[in-house]
Coordinates of C-alpha atoms (C1' of nucleotides) in Angstrom, one line a residue:
Chain A
M102 CA 112.2 -13.6 -152.3
A103 CA 111.2 -11.5 -155.6
F104 CA 108.7 -9.4 -156.8
T105 CA 107.5 -9.7 -160.3
Y106 CA 105.5 -7.2 -162.3
E107 CA 103.7 -6.9 -165.6
F108 CA 105.6 -3.5 -166.5
P109 CA 109.0 -2.4 -165.2
R110 CA 108.9 -0.1 -162.3
P111 CA 111.2 2.3 -161.0
S112 CA 112.8 2.6 -157.4
V113 CA 111.7 5.3 -155.5
T114 CA 114.1 7.3 -152.7
V115 CA 113.6 10.0 -150.5
D116 CA 116.4 12.6 -149.7
S117 CA 116.8 15.4 -147.5
V118 CA 118.2 18.9 -147.1
V119 CA 118.3 19.1 -143.3
F120 CA 119.3 23.0 -142.6
G121 CA 120.5 24.1 -139.4
V122 CA 122.1 27.5 -138.2
G123 CA 125.3 26.7 -136.4
Q124 CA 129.0 28.5 -136.0
D125 CA 132.2 28.2 -138.4
A126 CA 135.2 28.1 -137.4
E127 CA 135.7 31.5 -136.1
G128 CA 132.5 31.2 -134.2
N129 CA 130.4 33.2 -136.5
P130 CA 126.8 32.1 -137.3
D131 CA 126.7 29.4 -140.3
L132 CA 124.0 28.5 -142.8
Q133 CA 124.7 24.7 -142.5
V134 CA 123.5 21.5 -143.8
V135 CA 123.6 17.5 -142.8
L136 CA 125.7 15.3 -145.0
I137 CA 126.4 11.7 -144.9
E138 CA 129.5 10.0 -146.3
R139 CA 128.6 7.3 -148.6
G140 CA 129.7 4.3 -147.5
L141 CA 128.6 1.9 -150.8
E142 CA 128.9 2.3 -154.5
P143 CA 128.3 4.2 -156.2
F144 CA 129.8 7.6 -155.1
K145 CA 131.3 5.6 -152.2
G146 CA 133.3 7.8 -149.9
R147 CA 131.6 11.1 -151.5
L148 CA 129.4 13.4 -149.2
A149 CA 125.5 12.9 -150.2
L150 CA 122.3 14.3 -148.6
P151 CA 121.0 11.6 -146.1
G152 CA 118.1 9.4 -147.5
G153 CA 117.1 5.9 -148.8
F154 CA 114.5 3.7 -150.4
V155 CA 110.9 4.4 -149.9
E156 CA 109.5 1.0 -148.0
V157 CA 106.9 -0.8 -150.3
R158 CA 105.1 -3.8 -149.3
D159 CA 102.9 -5.8 -151.6
D160 CA 100.5 -7.1 -149.3
G161 CA 97.5 -5.2 -147.5
D162 CA 100.0 -3.1 -145.4
R163 CA 101.6 -1.4 -148.6
G164 CA 104.5 -0.1 -146.7
E165 CA 104.9 3.8 -144.9
S166 CA 103.9 7.2 -146.9
I167 CA 106.9 9.4 -148.1
D168 CA 106.7 11.8 -145.7
D169 CA 107.3 8.8 -143.3
A170 CA 110.2 7.4 -145.2
A171 CA 111.6 10.7 -144.9
Y172 CA 111.3 10.7 -141.0
R173 CA 112.7 7.1 -140.7
E174 CA 115.8 7.8 -143.1
L175 CA 116.9 10.8 -141.3
R176 CA 116.4 8.9 -137.9
E177 CA 118.4 5.7 -139.0
E178 CA 121.0 8.0 -141.1
A179 CA 121.3 10.8 -139.0
G180 CA 119.5 10.5 -135.7
I181 CA 117.8 13.5 -136.6
K182 CA 113.9 14.4 -135.7
P183 CA 113.1 17.6 -137.9
D184 CA 110.8 20.3 -136.5
Y185 CA 110.0 21.0 -139.8
L186 CA 109.7 19.1 -143.3
E187 CA 108.7 20.1 -146.4
Q188 CA 108.8 18.4 -149.8
L189 CA 110.5 20.1 -152.4
C190 CA 110.5 18.1 -155.4
T191 CA 110.7 14.9 -157.4
I192 CA 113.5 14.5 -159.9
G193 CA 113.5 11.3 -161.7
D194 CA 115.5 11.8 -164.9
P195 CA 116.5 8.4 -166.5
G196 CA 120.2 7.9 -165.7
R197 CA 120.3 10.5 -162.6
D198 CA 121.7 7.2 -160.9
P199 CA 124.0 4.4 -162.1
R200 CA 122.0 2.0 -160.4
G201 CA 119.1 2.2 -162.6
R202 CA 115.7 4.4 -163.1
I203 CA 115.4 5.7 -159.4
I204 CA 113.2 8.4 -158.8
S205 CA 113.9 10.8 -155.8
I206 CA 111.7 12.9 -153.7
A207 CA 113.2 15.5 -152.3
Y208 CA 112.6 17.5 -149.0
M209 CA 113.7 20.1 -147.1
A210 CA 114.3 19.9 -143.1
L211 CA 114.7 22.6 -140.3
V212 CA 116.1 21.4 -137.1
R213 CA 117.7 23.4 -134.0
T214 CA 121.1 22.7 -134.4
V215 CA 121.9 22.7 -130.4
D216 CA 119.4 19.9 -130.3
H217 CA 121.7 17.9 -132.8
V218 CA 125.0 18.9 -132.3
A219 CA 126.3 15.5 -132.8
V220 CA 124.6 13.6 -136.1
A221 CA 125.4 10.2 -136.8
G222 CA 124.1 7.3 -138.8
D223 CA 123.5 3.8 -137.6
D224 CA 125.0 2.0 -140.2
A225 CA 128.7 3.1 -140.4
K226 CA 128.0 6.0 -142.0
A227 CA 129.4 9.1 -140.9
A228 CA 126.9 12.5 -140.7
A229 CA 127.8 15.6 -140.0
W230 CA 127.1 19.6 -140.6
H231 CA 128.6 21.4 -143.6
S232 CA 128.8 24.9 -144.8
V233 CA 126.0 25.6 -147.1
K234 CA 128.3 28.5 -148.3
R235 CA 131.2 26.2 -148.8
V236 CA 129.4 23.4 -150.4
L237 CA 127.7 25.3 -153.2
A238 CA 130.7 27.1 -153.8
T239 CA 132.3 23.6 -154.4
R240 CA 131.9 21.8 -158.2
N241 CA 130.3 18.5 -158.0
A242 CA 130.7 18.8 -154.0
L243 CA 128.1 15.9 -153.5
A244 CA 127.1 12.7 -155.0
F245 CA 124.6 11.9 -157.9
D246 CA 122.6 15.3 -158.7
H247 CA 122.4 16.3 -155.1
D248 CA 124.3 19.8 -155.7
K249 CA 121.7 20.5 -157.7
I250 CA 118.9 19.5 -154.7
L251 CA 120.7 21.4 -152.2
R252 CA 121.0 24.6 -154.2
L253 CA 117.3 24.3 -155.0
A254 CA 116.4 23.6 -151.3
Y255 CA 118.4 26.6 -150.2
E256 CA 116.9 29.0 -153.0
R257 CA 113.5 28.1 -151.2
L258 CA 114.4 28.6 -147.6
R259 CA 116.0 31.8 -148.6
V260 CA 112.8 32.8 -150.5
K261 CA 110.2 31.3 -148.3
V262 CA 111.7 32.3 -144.8
R263 CA 110.4 35.7 -145.7
Y264 CA 106.9 34.9 -146.0
A265 CA 106.5 32.1 -143.9
P266 CA 107.5 31.6 -140.2
L267 CA 110.4 29.4 -140.9
G268 CA 112.9 31.0 -138.8
F269 CA 111.7 29.8 -135.9
N270 CA 112.3 26.0 -136.5
L271 CA 115.8 27.0 -136.3
L272 CA 116.1 28.2 -133.0
R273 CA 115.1 27.1 -129.4
P274 CA 113.1 29.1 -127.3
P275 CA 113.1 31.1 -125.4
F276 CA 115.2 33.4 -127.9
S277 CA 115.9 36.9 -127.8
L278 CA 114.9 39.0 -130.9
S279 CA 118.5 39.5 -131.8
E280 CA 119.1 35.5 -132.0
L281 CA 116.2 35.5 -134.2
R282 CA 117.6 38.2 -136.3
V283 CA 120.7 36.6 -136.3
V284 CA 119.1 33.5 -137.9
Y285 CA 117.3 35.7 -140.9
E286 CA 120.6 37.4 -141.5
T287 CA 122.5 34.3 -141.7
I288 CA 119.9 32.8 -144.3
L289 CA 119.2 35.8 -146.5
M290 CA 123.2 36.8 -146.1
R291 CA 122.8 40.5 -145.1
K292 CA 122.4 42.6 -142.3
L293 CA 118.9 43.5 -141.1
D294 CA 118.0 46.8 -139.2
Q295 CA 117.9 45.6 -135.4
A296 CA 115.3 48.6 -134.8
N297 CA 113.1 47.9 -137.3
F298 CA 113.2 44.3 -137.6
R299 CA 112.2 44.4 -134.0
R300 CA 109.0 46.3 -134.6
R301 CA 108.0 44.3 -137.6
I302 CA 108.5 40.9 -135.8
L303 CA 106.6 42.2 -132.5
D304 CA 103.8 44.2 -134.7
M305 CA 102.8 40.6 -135.9
K306 CA 101.9 39.7 -132.4
I307 CA 103.1 35.9 -132.9
L308 CA 105.4 35.7 -130.1
V309 CA 104.9 35.2 -126.7
E310 CA 106.8 36.7 -123.9
V311 CA 108.6 34.2 -121.7
G312 CA 111.2 35.7 -119.3
E313 CA 114.1 38.0 -119.4
Q314 CA 117.8 37.4 -120.2
T315 CA 120.1 36.7 -117.1
G316 CA 124.1 37.5 -116.9
V317 CA 124.2 39.1 -120.2
P318 CA 127.0 42.2 -120.4
H319 CA 124.5 44.7 -121.4
R320 CA 120.8 45.5 -120.7
A321 CA 118.7 42.2 -120.4
G322 CA 116.6 41.8 -123.2
M323 CA 113.0 40.3 -123.6
L324 CA 112.8 36.4 -124.2
Y325 CA 110.2 34.9 -126.4
R326 CA 108.7 31.9 -128.2
F327 CA 106.7 31.7 -131.3
D328 CA 103.0 30.7 -130.6
K329 CA 102.0 28.5 -133.7
R330 CA 98.0 28.8 -132.3
V331 CA 98.6 32.4 -132.3
Y332 CA 100.0 32.6 -135.6
D333 CA 97.6 30.3 -137.4
K334 CA 94.7 32.4 -135.8
A335 CA 96.3 35.6 -137.5
V336 CA 96.4 34.0 -140.4
R337 CA 92.9 32.9 -140.6
D338 CA 92.3 36.6 -139.8
G339 CA 93.9 37.8 -142.9
F340 CA 97.4 38.6 -141.5
N341 CA 100.5 37.7 -143.8
F342 CA 103.8 37.1 -142.6
E343 CA 106.3 39.2 -144.2
I344 CA 110.1 40.4 -143.9
P345 CA 110.7 42.6 -146.7
Q346 CA 113.2 42.4 -149.6
P347 CA 116.3 44.4 -149.1
P348 CA 116.3 47.9 -150.9
E349 CA 119.7 46.4 -152.7
G350 CA 120.4 49.0 -155.4
R351 CA 120.5 52.1 -153.6
H352 CA 122.6 55.1 -154.0
P353 CA 122.5 57.2 -151.1
Chain B
M269 CA 107.1 -10.4 -170.5
A270 CA 107.7 -10.0 -166.6
F271 CA 110.2 -7.9 -164.7
T272 CA 111.2 -9.2 -161.2
Y273 CA 112.9 -7.3 -158.5
E274 CA 114.5 -8.2 -155.3
F275 CA 112.4 -5.9 -153.5
P276 CA 109.0 -4.7 -153.9
R277 CA 108.5 -1.4 -156.1
P278 CA 105.8 1.2 -156.4
S279 CA 104.3 2.0 -159.8
V280 CA 104.7 5.7 -160.5
T281 CA 102.2 8.1 -162.3
V282 CA 101.7 11.8 -163.4
D283 CA 99.0 13.2 -163.0
S284 CA 98.4 17.2 -164.3
V285 CA 96.1 20.0 -163.4
V286 CA 95.5 21.8 -167.0
F287 CA 93.8 25.2 -166.1
G288 CA 92.4 27.7 -168.7
V289 CA 90.6 31.0 -168.8
G290 CA 87.1 30.3 -170.6
Q291 CA 83.6 31.0 -170.5
D292 CA 80.7 29.7 -168.4
A293 CA 77.1 29.5 -169.7
E294 CA 76.3 33.3 -168.9
G295 CA 79.4 34.1 -171.3
N296 CA 81.3 35.4 -168.1
P297 CA 85.1 34.6 -167.7
D298 CA 85.6 31.4 -165.8
L299 CA 88.7 29.2 -164.6
Q300 CA 88.4 26.0 -165.8
V301 CA 90.0 22.7 -165.4
V302 CA 90.3 19.7 -167.8
L303 CA 88.8 16.4 -166.7
I304 CA 88.5 12.9 -168.1
E305 CA 85.8 10.9 -167.7
R306 CA 87.7 7.4 -166.7
G307 CA 86.8 4.4 -168.7
L308 CA 88.3 1.9 -166.5
E309 CA 87.9 0.4 -163.1
P310 CA 88.8 1.9 -160.3
F311 CA 86.4 4.7 -160.4
K312 CA 84.9 3.9 -164.1
G313 CA 82.5 6.7 -165.1
R314 CA 84.1 9.3 -162.7
L315 CA 85.9 12.3 -163.5
A316 CA 89.5 12.5 -163.1
L317 CA 92.6 14.5 -164.0
P318 CA 94.3 13.2 -167.1
G319 CA 97.3 11.3 -166.2
G320 CA 99.0 7.8 -166.4
F321 CA 102.0 5.9 -165.6
V322 CA 105.7 7.1 -166.2
E323 CA 107.3 4.8 -168.7
V324 CA 110.1 2.9 -167.4
R325 CA 112.7 0.6 -169.2
D326 CA 115.0 -1.6 -167.7
D327 CA 117.7 -1.5 -170.5
G328 CA 120.1 1.1 -171.4
D329 CA 117.5 3.6 -172.6
R330 CA 115.7 3.6 -169.2
G331 CA 112.6 5.5 -170.5
E332 CA 111.5 9.1 -170.2
S333 CA 111.7 12.0 -167.7
I334 CA 108.7 12.7 -165.5
D335 CA 108.3 16.0 -167.4
D336 CA 108.2 14.2 -170.6
A337 CA 105.8 11.7 -168.9
A338 CA 103.6 14.6 -168.3
Y339 CA 103.6 16.4 -171.7
R340 CA 102.8 12.4 -173.2
E341 CA 100.1 11.7 -171.2
L342 CA 98.4 15.2 -171.8
R343 CA 98.9 14.8 -175.4
E344 CA 97.5 11.4 -175.6
E345 CA 94.6 11.7 -172.9
A346 CA 93.6 15.3 -173.9
G347 CA 95.3 16.6 -177.3
I348 CA 96.9 19.1 -175.3
K349 CA 100.4 20.9 -175.5
P350 CA 100.1 23.0 -172.6
D351 CA 102.2 26.4 -172.6
Y352 CA 103.4 26.3 -168.9
L353 CA 104.0 23.0 -166.8
E354 CA 105.0 23.0 -163.2
Q355 CA 105.3 20.1 -160.7
L356 CA 103.3 20.6 -157.9
C357 CA 103.9 17.7 -155.3
T358 CA 104.1 14.1 -154.9
I359 CA 101.2 12.0 -153.3
G360 CA 102.1 8.7 -152.2
D361 CA 100.2 7.3 -149.2
P362 CA 99.5 3.7 -149.1
G363 CA 96.2 3.0 -149.9
R364 CA 95.6 6.5 -152.3
D365 CA 95.0 3.8 -155.2
P366 CA 93.0 0.7 -154.9
R367 CA 95.2 -1.2 -157.3
G368 CA 98.1 -1.1 -155.2
R369 CA 100.9 1.1 -154.4
I370 CA 101.1 3.9 -156.8
I371 CA 103.1 7.3 -156.1
S372 CA 101.5 10.0 -158.2
I373 CA 103.7 13.1 -158.9
A374 CA 101.1 16.0 -159.7
Y375 CA 101.4 18.9 -162.2
M376 CA 100.3 22.0 -163.0
A377 CA 99.5 23.4 -166.4
L378 CA 98.6 26.3 -168.2
V379 CA 97.1 26.9 -171.3
R380 CA 95.5 29.1 -173.8
T381 CA 91.7 27.9 -173.9
V382 CA 91.3 29.3 -177.5
D383 CA 93.5 27.1 -178.7
H384 CA 92.2 24.1 -177.2
V385 CA 88.5 24.7 -177.4
A386 CA 88.1 21.2 -178.1
V387 CA 89.9 18.6 -176.2
A388 CA 89.6 15.0 -176.3
G389 CA 91.6 11.9 -175.7
D390 CA 92.7 9.4 -178.0
D391 CA 91.5 6.1 -176.0
A392 CA 87.8 6.5 -175.7
K393 CA 88.3 8.9 -172.7
A394 CA 86.1 12.1 -172.9
A395 CA 88.0 15.1 -172.1
A396 CA 86.2 18.3 -171.3
W397 CA 86.6 21.9 -169.6
H398 CA 85.0 22.2 -166.4
S399 CA 84.5 25.0 -163.8
V400 CA 86.9 25.0 -161.0
K401 CA 84.8 26.8 -159.2
R402 CA 82.0 24.2 -159.5
V403 CA 83.9 20.9 -159.2
L404 CA 85.8 22.5 -156.0
A405 CA 82.6 22.8 -154.4
T406 CA 81.2 19.4 -154.9
R407 CA 82.3 17.0 -152.5
N408 CA 84.4 13.7 -154.0
A409 CA 84.0 15.3 -157.5
L410 CA 86.9 13.5 -158.6
A411 CA 88.2 9.8 -158.7
F412 CA 91.1 8.9 -156.5
D413 CA 92.7 11.9 -154.4
H414 CA 92.3 14.2 -157.2
D415 CA 90.3 16.6 -155.3
K416 CA 92.9 17.2 -152.9
I417 CA 95.3 17.9 -155.6
L418 CA 93.0 20.2 -157.8
R419 CA 92.4 22.2 -154.7
L420 CA 96.2 22.4 -154.0
A421 CA 96.9 23.4 -157.9
Y422 CA 94.1 25.9 -157.4
E423 CA 95.8 27.4 -154.4
R424 CA 99.2 27.3 -155.5
L425 CA 98.2 29.1 -159.2
R426 CA 96.0 31.8 -156.9
V427 CA 99.5 32.6 -155.0
K428 CA 101.7 32.5 -157.3
V429 CA 99.9 34.2 -160.5
R430 CA 100.8 37.5 -158.2
Y431 CA 104.3 37.0 -157.9
A432 CA 105.2 35.3 -161.2
P433 CA 104.3 36.1 -164.8
L434 CA 101.9 33.0 -164.9
G435 CA 99.0 35.0 -166.5
F436 CA 100.4 35.4 -169.8
N437 CA 100.3 31.6 -170.2
L438 CA 96.3 31.9 -170.2
L439 CA 95.9 34.2 -173.3
R440 CA 96.9 34.3 -176.9
P441 CA 98.7 37.4 -177.9
P442 CA 98.4 40.3 -179.1
F443 CA 95.9 40.7 -175.7
S444 CA 94.6 44.3 -174.5
L445 CA 95.3 45.0 -170.8
S446 CA 91.4 44.8 -170.2
E447 CA 91.8 41.1 -171.4
L448 CA 95.0 40.3 -169.0
R449 CA 93.0 42.1 -166.1
V450 CA 90.0 39.9 -166.5
V451 CA 92.2 36.6 -166.2
Y452 CA 93.9 38.0 -162.9
E453 CA 90.2 39.1 -162.0
T454 CA 88.9 35.6 -163.0
I455 CA 91.7 33.8 -160.9
L456 CA 92.0 35.7 -158.0
M457 CA 88.2 36.3 -157.8
R458 CA 88.1 39.9 -157.4
K459 CA 87.6 43.3 -159.2
L460 CA 91.2 45.1 -159.8
D461 CA 91.3 48.8 -160.2
Q462 CA 91.7 49.3 -164.3
A463 CA 93.7 52.4 -163.8
N464 CA 95.8 50.9 -161.1
F465 CA 96.4 47.6 -162.8
R466 CA 97.4 49.3 -166.0
R467 CA 99.9 51.6 -164.4
R468 CA 101.6 48.5 -162.7
I469 CA 102.0 46.2 -165.4
L470 CA 103.0 48.7 -167.9
D471 CA 105.4 50.2 -165.2
M472 CA 107.0 46.8 -165.6
K473 CA 108.2 47.0 -169.0
I474 CA 107.7 43.4 -169.7
L475 CA 105.1 44.1 -172.7
V476 CA 105.9 45.2 -176.0
E477 CA 103.3 46.6 -177.9
V478 CA 102.2 45.1 -181.0
G479 CA 99.0 47.4 -182.6
E480 CA 96.0 48.5 -181.5
Q481 CA 92.3 47.0 -181.3
T482 CA 89.8 47.6 -184.3
G483 CA 86.2 47.3 -184.3
V484 CA 85.6 47.6 -180.8
P485 CA 82.7 49.8 -179.9
H486 CA 84.7 52.3 -177.9
R487 CA 88.1 54.0 -178.0
A488 CA 90.7 51.5 -179.8
G489 CA 93.4 50.0 -176.9
M490 CA 96.7 49.3 -177.3
L491 CA 97.8 45.3 -177.8
Y492 CA 100.8 43.5 -176.3
R493 CA 102.8 40.8 -176.1
F494 CA 104.4 39.3 -173.3
D495 CA 108.3 39.3 -173.9
K496 CA 110.3 36.6 -171.9
R497 CA 113.6 38.1 -172.9
V498 CA 112.8 41.2 -171.4
Y499 CA 110.9 39.6 -168.5
D500 CA 114.1 37.5 -168.0
K501 CA 116.6 40.7 -168.2
A502 CA 114.3 42.6 -165.8
V503 CA 114.3 39.6 -163.3
R504 CA 118.2 39.5 -163.3
D505 CA 118.1 43.5 -163.0
G506 CA 116.6 42.9 -159.5
F507 CA 112.8 43.2 -160.6
N508 CA 110.0 41.5 -159.0
F509 CA 106.9 40.9 -160.5
E510 CA 103.9 41.7 -158.3
I511 CA 100.5 42.1 -158.4
P512 CA 99.6 43.4 -154.8
Q513 CA 97.3 41.6 -152.1
P514 CA 93.7 43.0 -152.1
P515 CA 93.5 45.4 -148.9
E516 CA 90.4 43.2 -147.8
G517 CA 89.1 44.4 -144.6
R518 CA 88.7 47.8 -144.9
H519 CA 86.0 50.1 -143.6
P520 CA 86.0 53.3 -145.6
Chain C
dA59 C1' 73.7 61.3 -177.9
dC60 C1' 74.9 57.4 -175.5
dA61 C1' 77.3 53.7 -173.8
dA62 C1' 81.7 51.4 -172.9
dA63 C1' 86.1 51.2 -172.3
dA64 C1' 91.2 53.3 -173.0
dG65 C1' 94.0 56.3 -171.0
dT66 C1' 95.8 60.2 -168.0
dG67 C1' 96.2 62.8 -163.5
dT68 C1' 95.8 63.8 -159.0
dT69 C1' 95.6 63.6 -153.9
dA70 C1' 96.0 62.1 -149.6
dC71 C1' 97.3 58.6 -146.8
dC72 C1' 99.9 54.7 -145.1
dC73 C1' 104.1 52.7 -144.4
dC74 C1' 108.7 52.0 -143.3
dT75 C1' 113.5 53.2 -143.6
dA76 C1' 117.3 55.2 -141.8
dC77 C1' 119.1 57.2 -138.4
dA78 C1' 119.6 59.2 -133.7
dC79 C1' 118.8 58.3 -129.1
dC80 C1' 118.3 56.9 -124.3
dC81 C1' 118.4 52.5 -121.3
dA82 C1' 120.5 49.0 -118.5
dT83 C1' 123.9 45.8 -117.2
dG84 C1' 128.7 43.5 -116.8
dC85 C1' 133.5 44.2 -116.6
Chain D
dG467 C1' 133.9 54.9 -117.4
dC468 C1' 132.8 52.4 -121.2
dA469 C1' 131.3 48.7 -124.3
dT470 C1' 127.3 46.2 -125.9
dG471 C1' 123.4 44.9 -127.6
dG472 C1' 117.9 46.4 -125.7
dG473 C1' 114.5 49.4 -126.5
dT474 C1' 112.4 53.9 -128.1
dG475 C1' 111.1 57.8 -131.0
dT476 C1' 111.0 60.3 -135.3
dA477 C1' 111.4 62.7 -139.8
dG478 C1' 111.1 62.3 -144.3
dG479 C1' 110.3 60.3 -148.9
dG480 C1' 108.3 56.6 -151.7
dG481 C1' 104.5 54.0 -153.5
dT482 C1' 99.7 53.9 -154.3
dA483 C1' 94.7 52.7 -153.6
dA484 C1' 90.9 55.7 -154.6
dC485 C1' 88.6 58.1 -157.7
dA486 C1' 87.8 62.1 -161.2
dC487 C1' 88.3 63.1 -165.9
dT488 C1' 89.1 63.0 -170.4
dT489 C1' 89.4 60.5 -174.9
dT490 C1' 87.7 57.7 -178.7
dT491 C1' 85.0 54.5 -181.0
dG492 C1' 80.7 51.8 -182.5
dT493 C1' 75.2 52.1 -182.8

DNA sequence: ACAAAAGTGTTACCCCTACACCCATGC
DNA sequence: GCATGGGTGTAGGGGTAACACTTTTGT
């Protein structure tokens, strides 16, 4: 089977940066990303973002949407169903892939690591969680221009988590405010004042109480879940989600 | 000449939303967008965003980058060299284009209308400025899914102009603070307090004085230009550009 | 003189950071 | 009792929205 066109055409792929908050070797919370080990050339054996070619058909049914392609590849390559998926950017420099002209649409996805402790592809590709900090600290850790994409995704996450309710896609409800705060501290890589974080989140009135902690070696705290309905209504009424910028350069 | 592949491939296009601040029929400042009248089917005669196919080659030189394609199409279709170009999103639903599977990469561009009073394509396509408000108020004003893209672009502009120095790409230096304020008022579609806007912008220290107004029927004001060097340095030092959100729902 | 925009000053208020402090629970 | 995190209170300070006011120029 072959497909012939009047003008040359590029291949189009999707690649996804899947973030989760897990734990590092010492048990500290750690921002992590799902990477696969490439089974084929080019970059065979190297780490890369999960992804693959967008399915195109030339008949009446013309194939899947780009979002669907991202979902499908995540399922096939890493067994992941993301809770949140957002388009990041499209990269298409000639020469970014040795196989030819390949345009890649990058996505950022968020998952609850607890739901995806084991991630694994079905075609002999090993998929696993890796520390974002570690990967970003390594020069050319990833195949193709995936380092660049990861860097961009992390930057986007770090900025956007402050003004959009992304954090809730990283923990399983019900959660305590401390668990939520730890997610934010992990992403923002700085400490947040417990009392003020608490007030700020609760004042938004976008969480609903769903019970109390039990068996904890301290006063039991309230457990919550994020209510998207309430959030959307609040947004329509002019509400703006916001976690403030750190005061940073202070000399007390 | 024909090009044959093992698997079917999509066509890839770029489409650009070019914004400018011009004047409406009554001489009031008006946010405008460049649209072309399509000369070919499908949607012949309808208004559409300027754009076209990304050039791909199969030989050693594999063609242009996506950004380059956006620049080239703007030049060819509307004679425009944008001062600012930013990738918006990529749309690729099967069925969005009756000609087949076409994936489109959308861009947002900003220009100084005074530099592009006459916009015109070279291949018999009429390119012209249109009121964004008017176009958005019309159902299916544009071909394909370009209404959706325009809406997305305007939303992005409205949000981003508050936290990034985009406004300066819409007026020719030197400009007065009033001219700058009018640009912001036009995009945000609300009045800004003159005194506070002035202080806020000047406190940023990202403008440099380049003379004074002359021949104006009121006290001459200072003229400025935006200094990207100074801005970049300020950003590195932790500075954040920001035009505040309107207090909106107040009952004084 | 008048209009119109430039530019400066001021105040009252809101917010919110930083910190202190009490509460409840398991060990 | 003690450690740990949950949860509440508050004083002080910074920022700024709103508005008044003065200045300068052309007609």
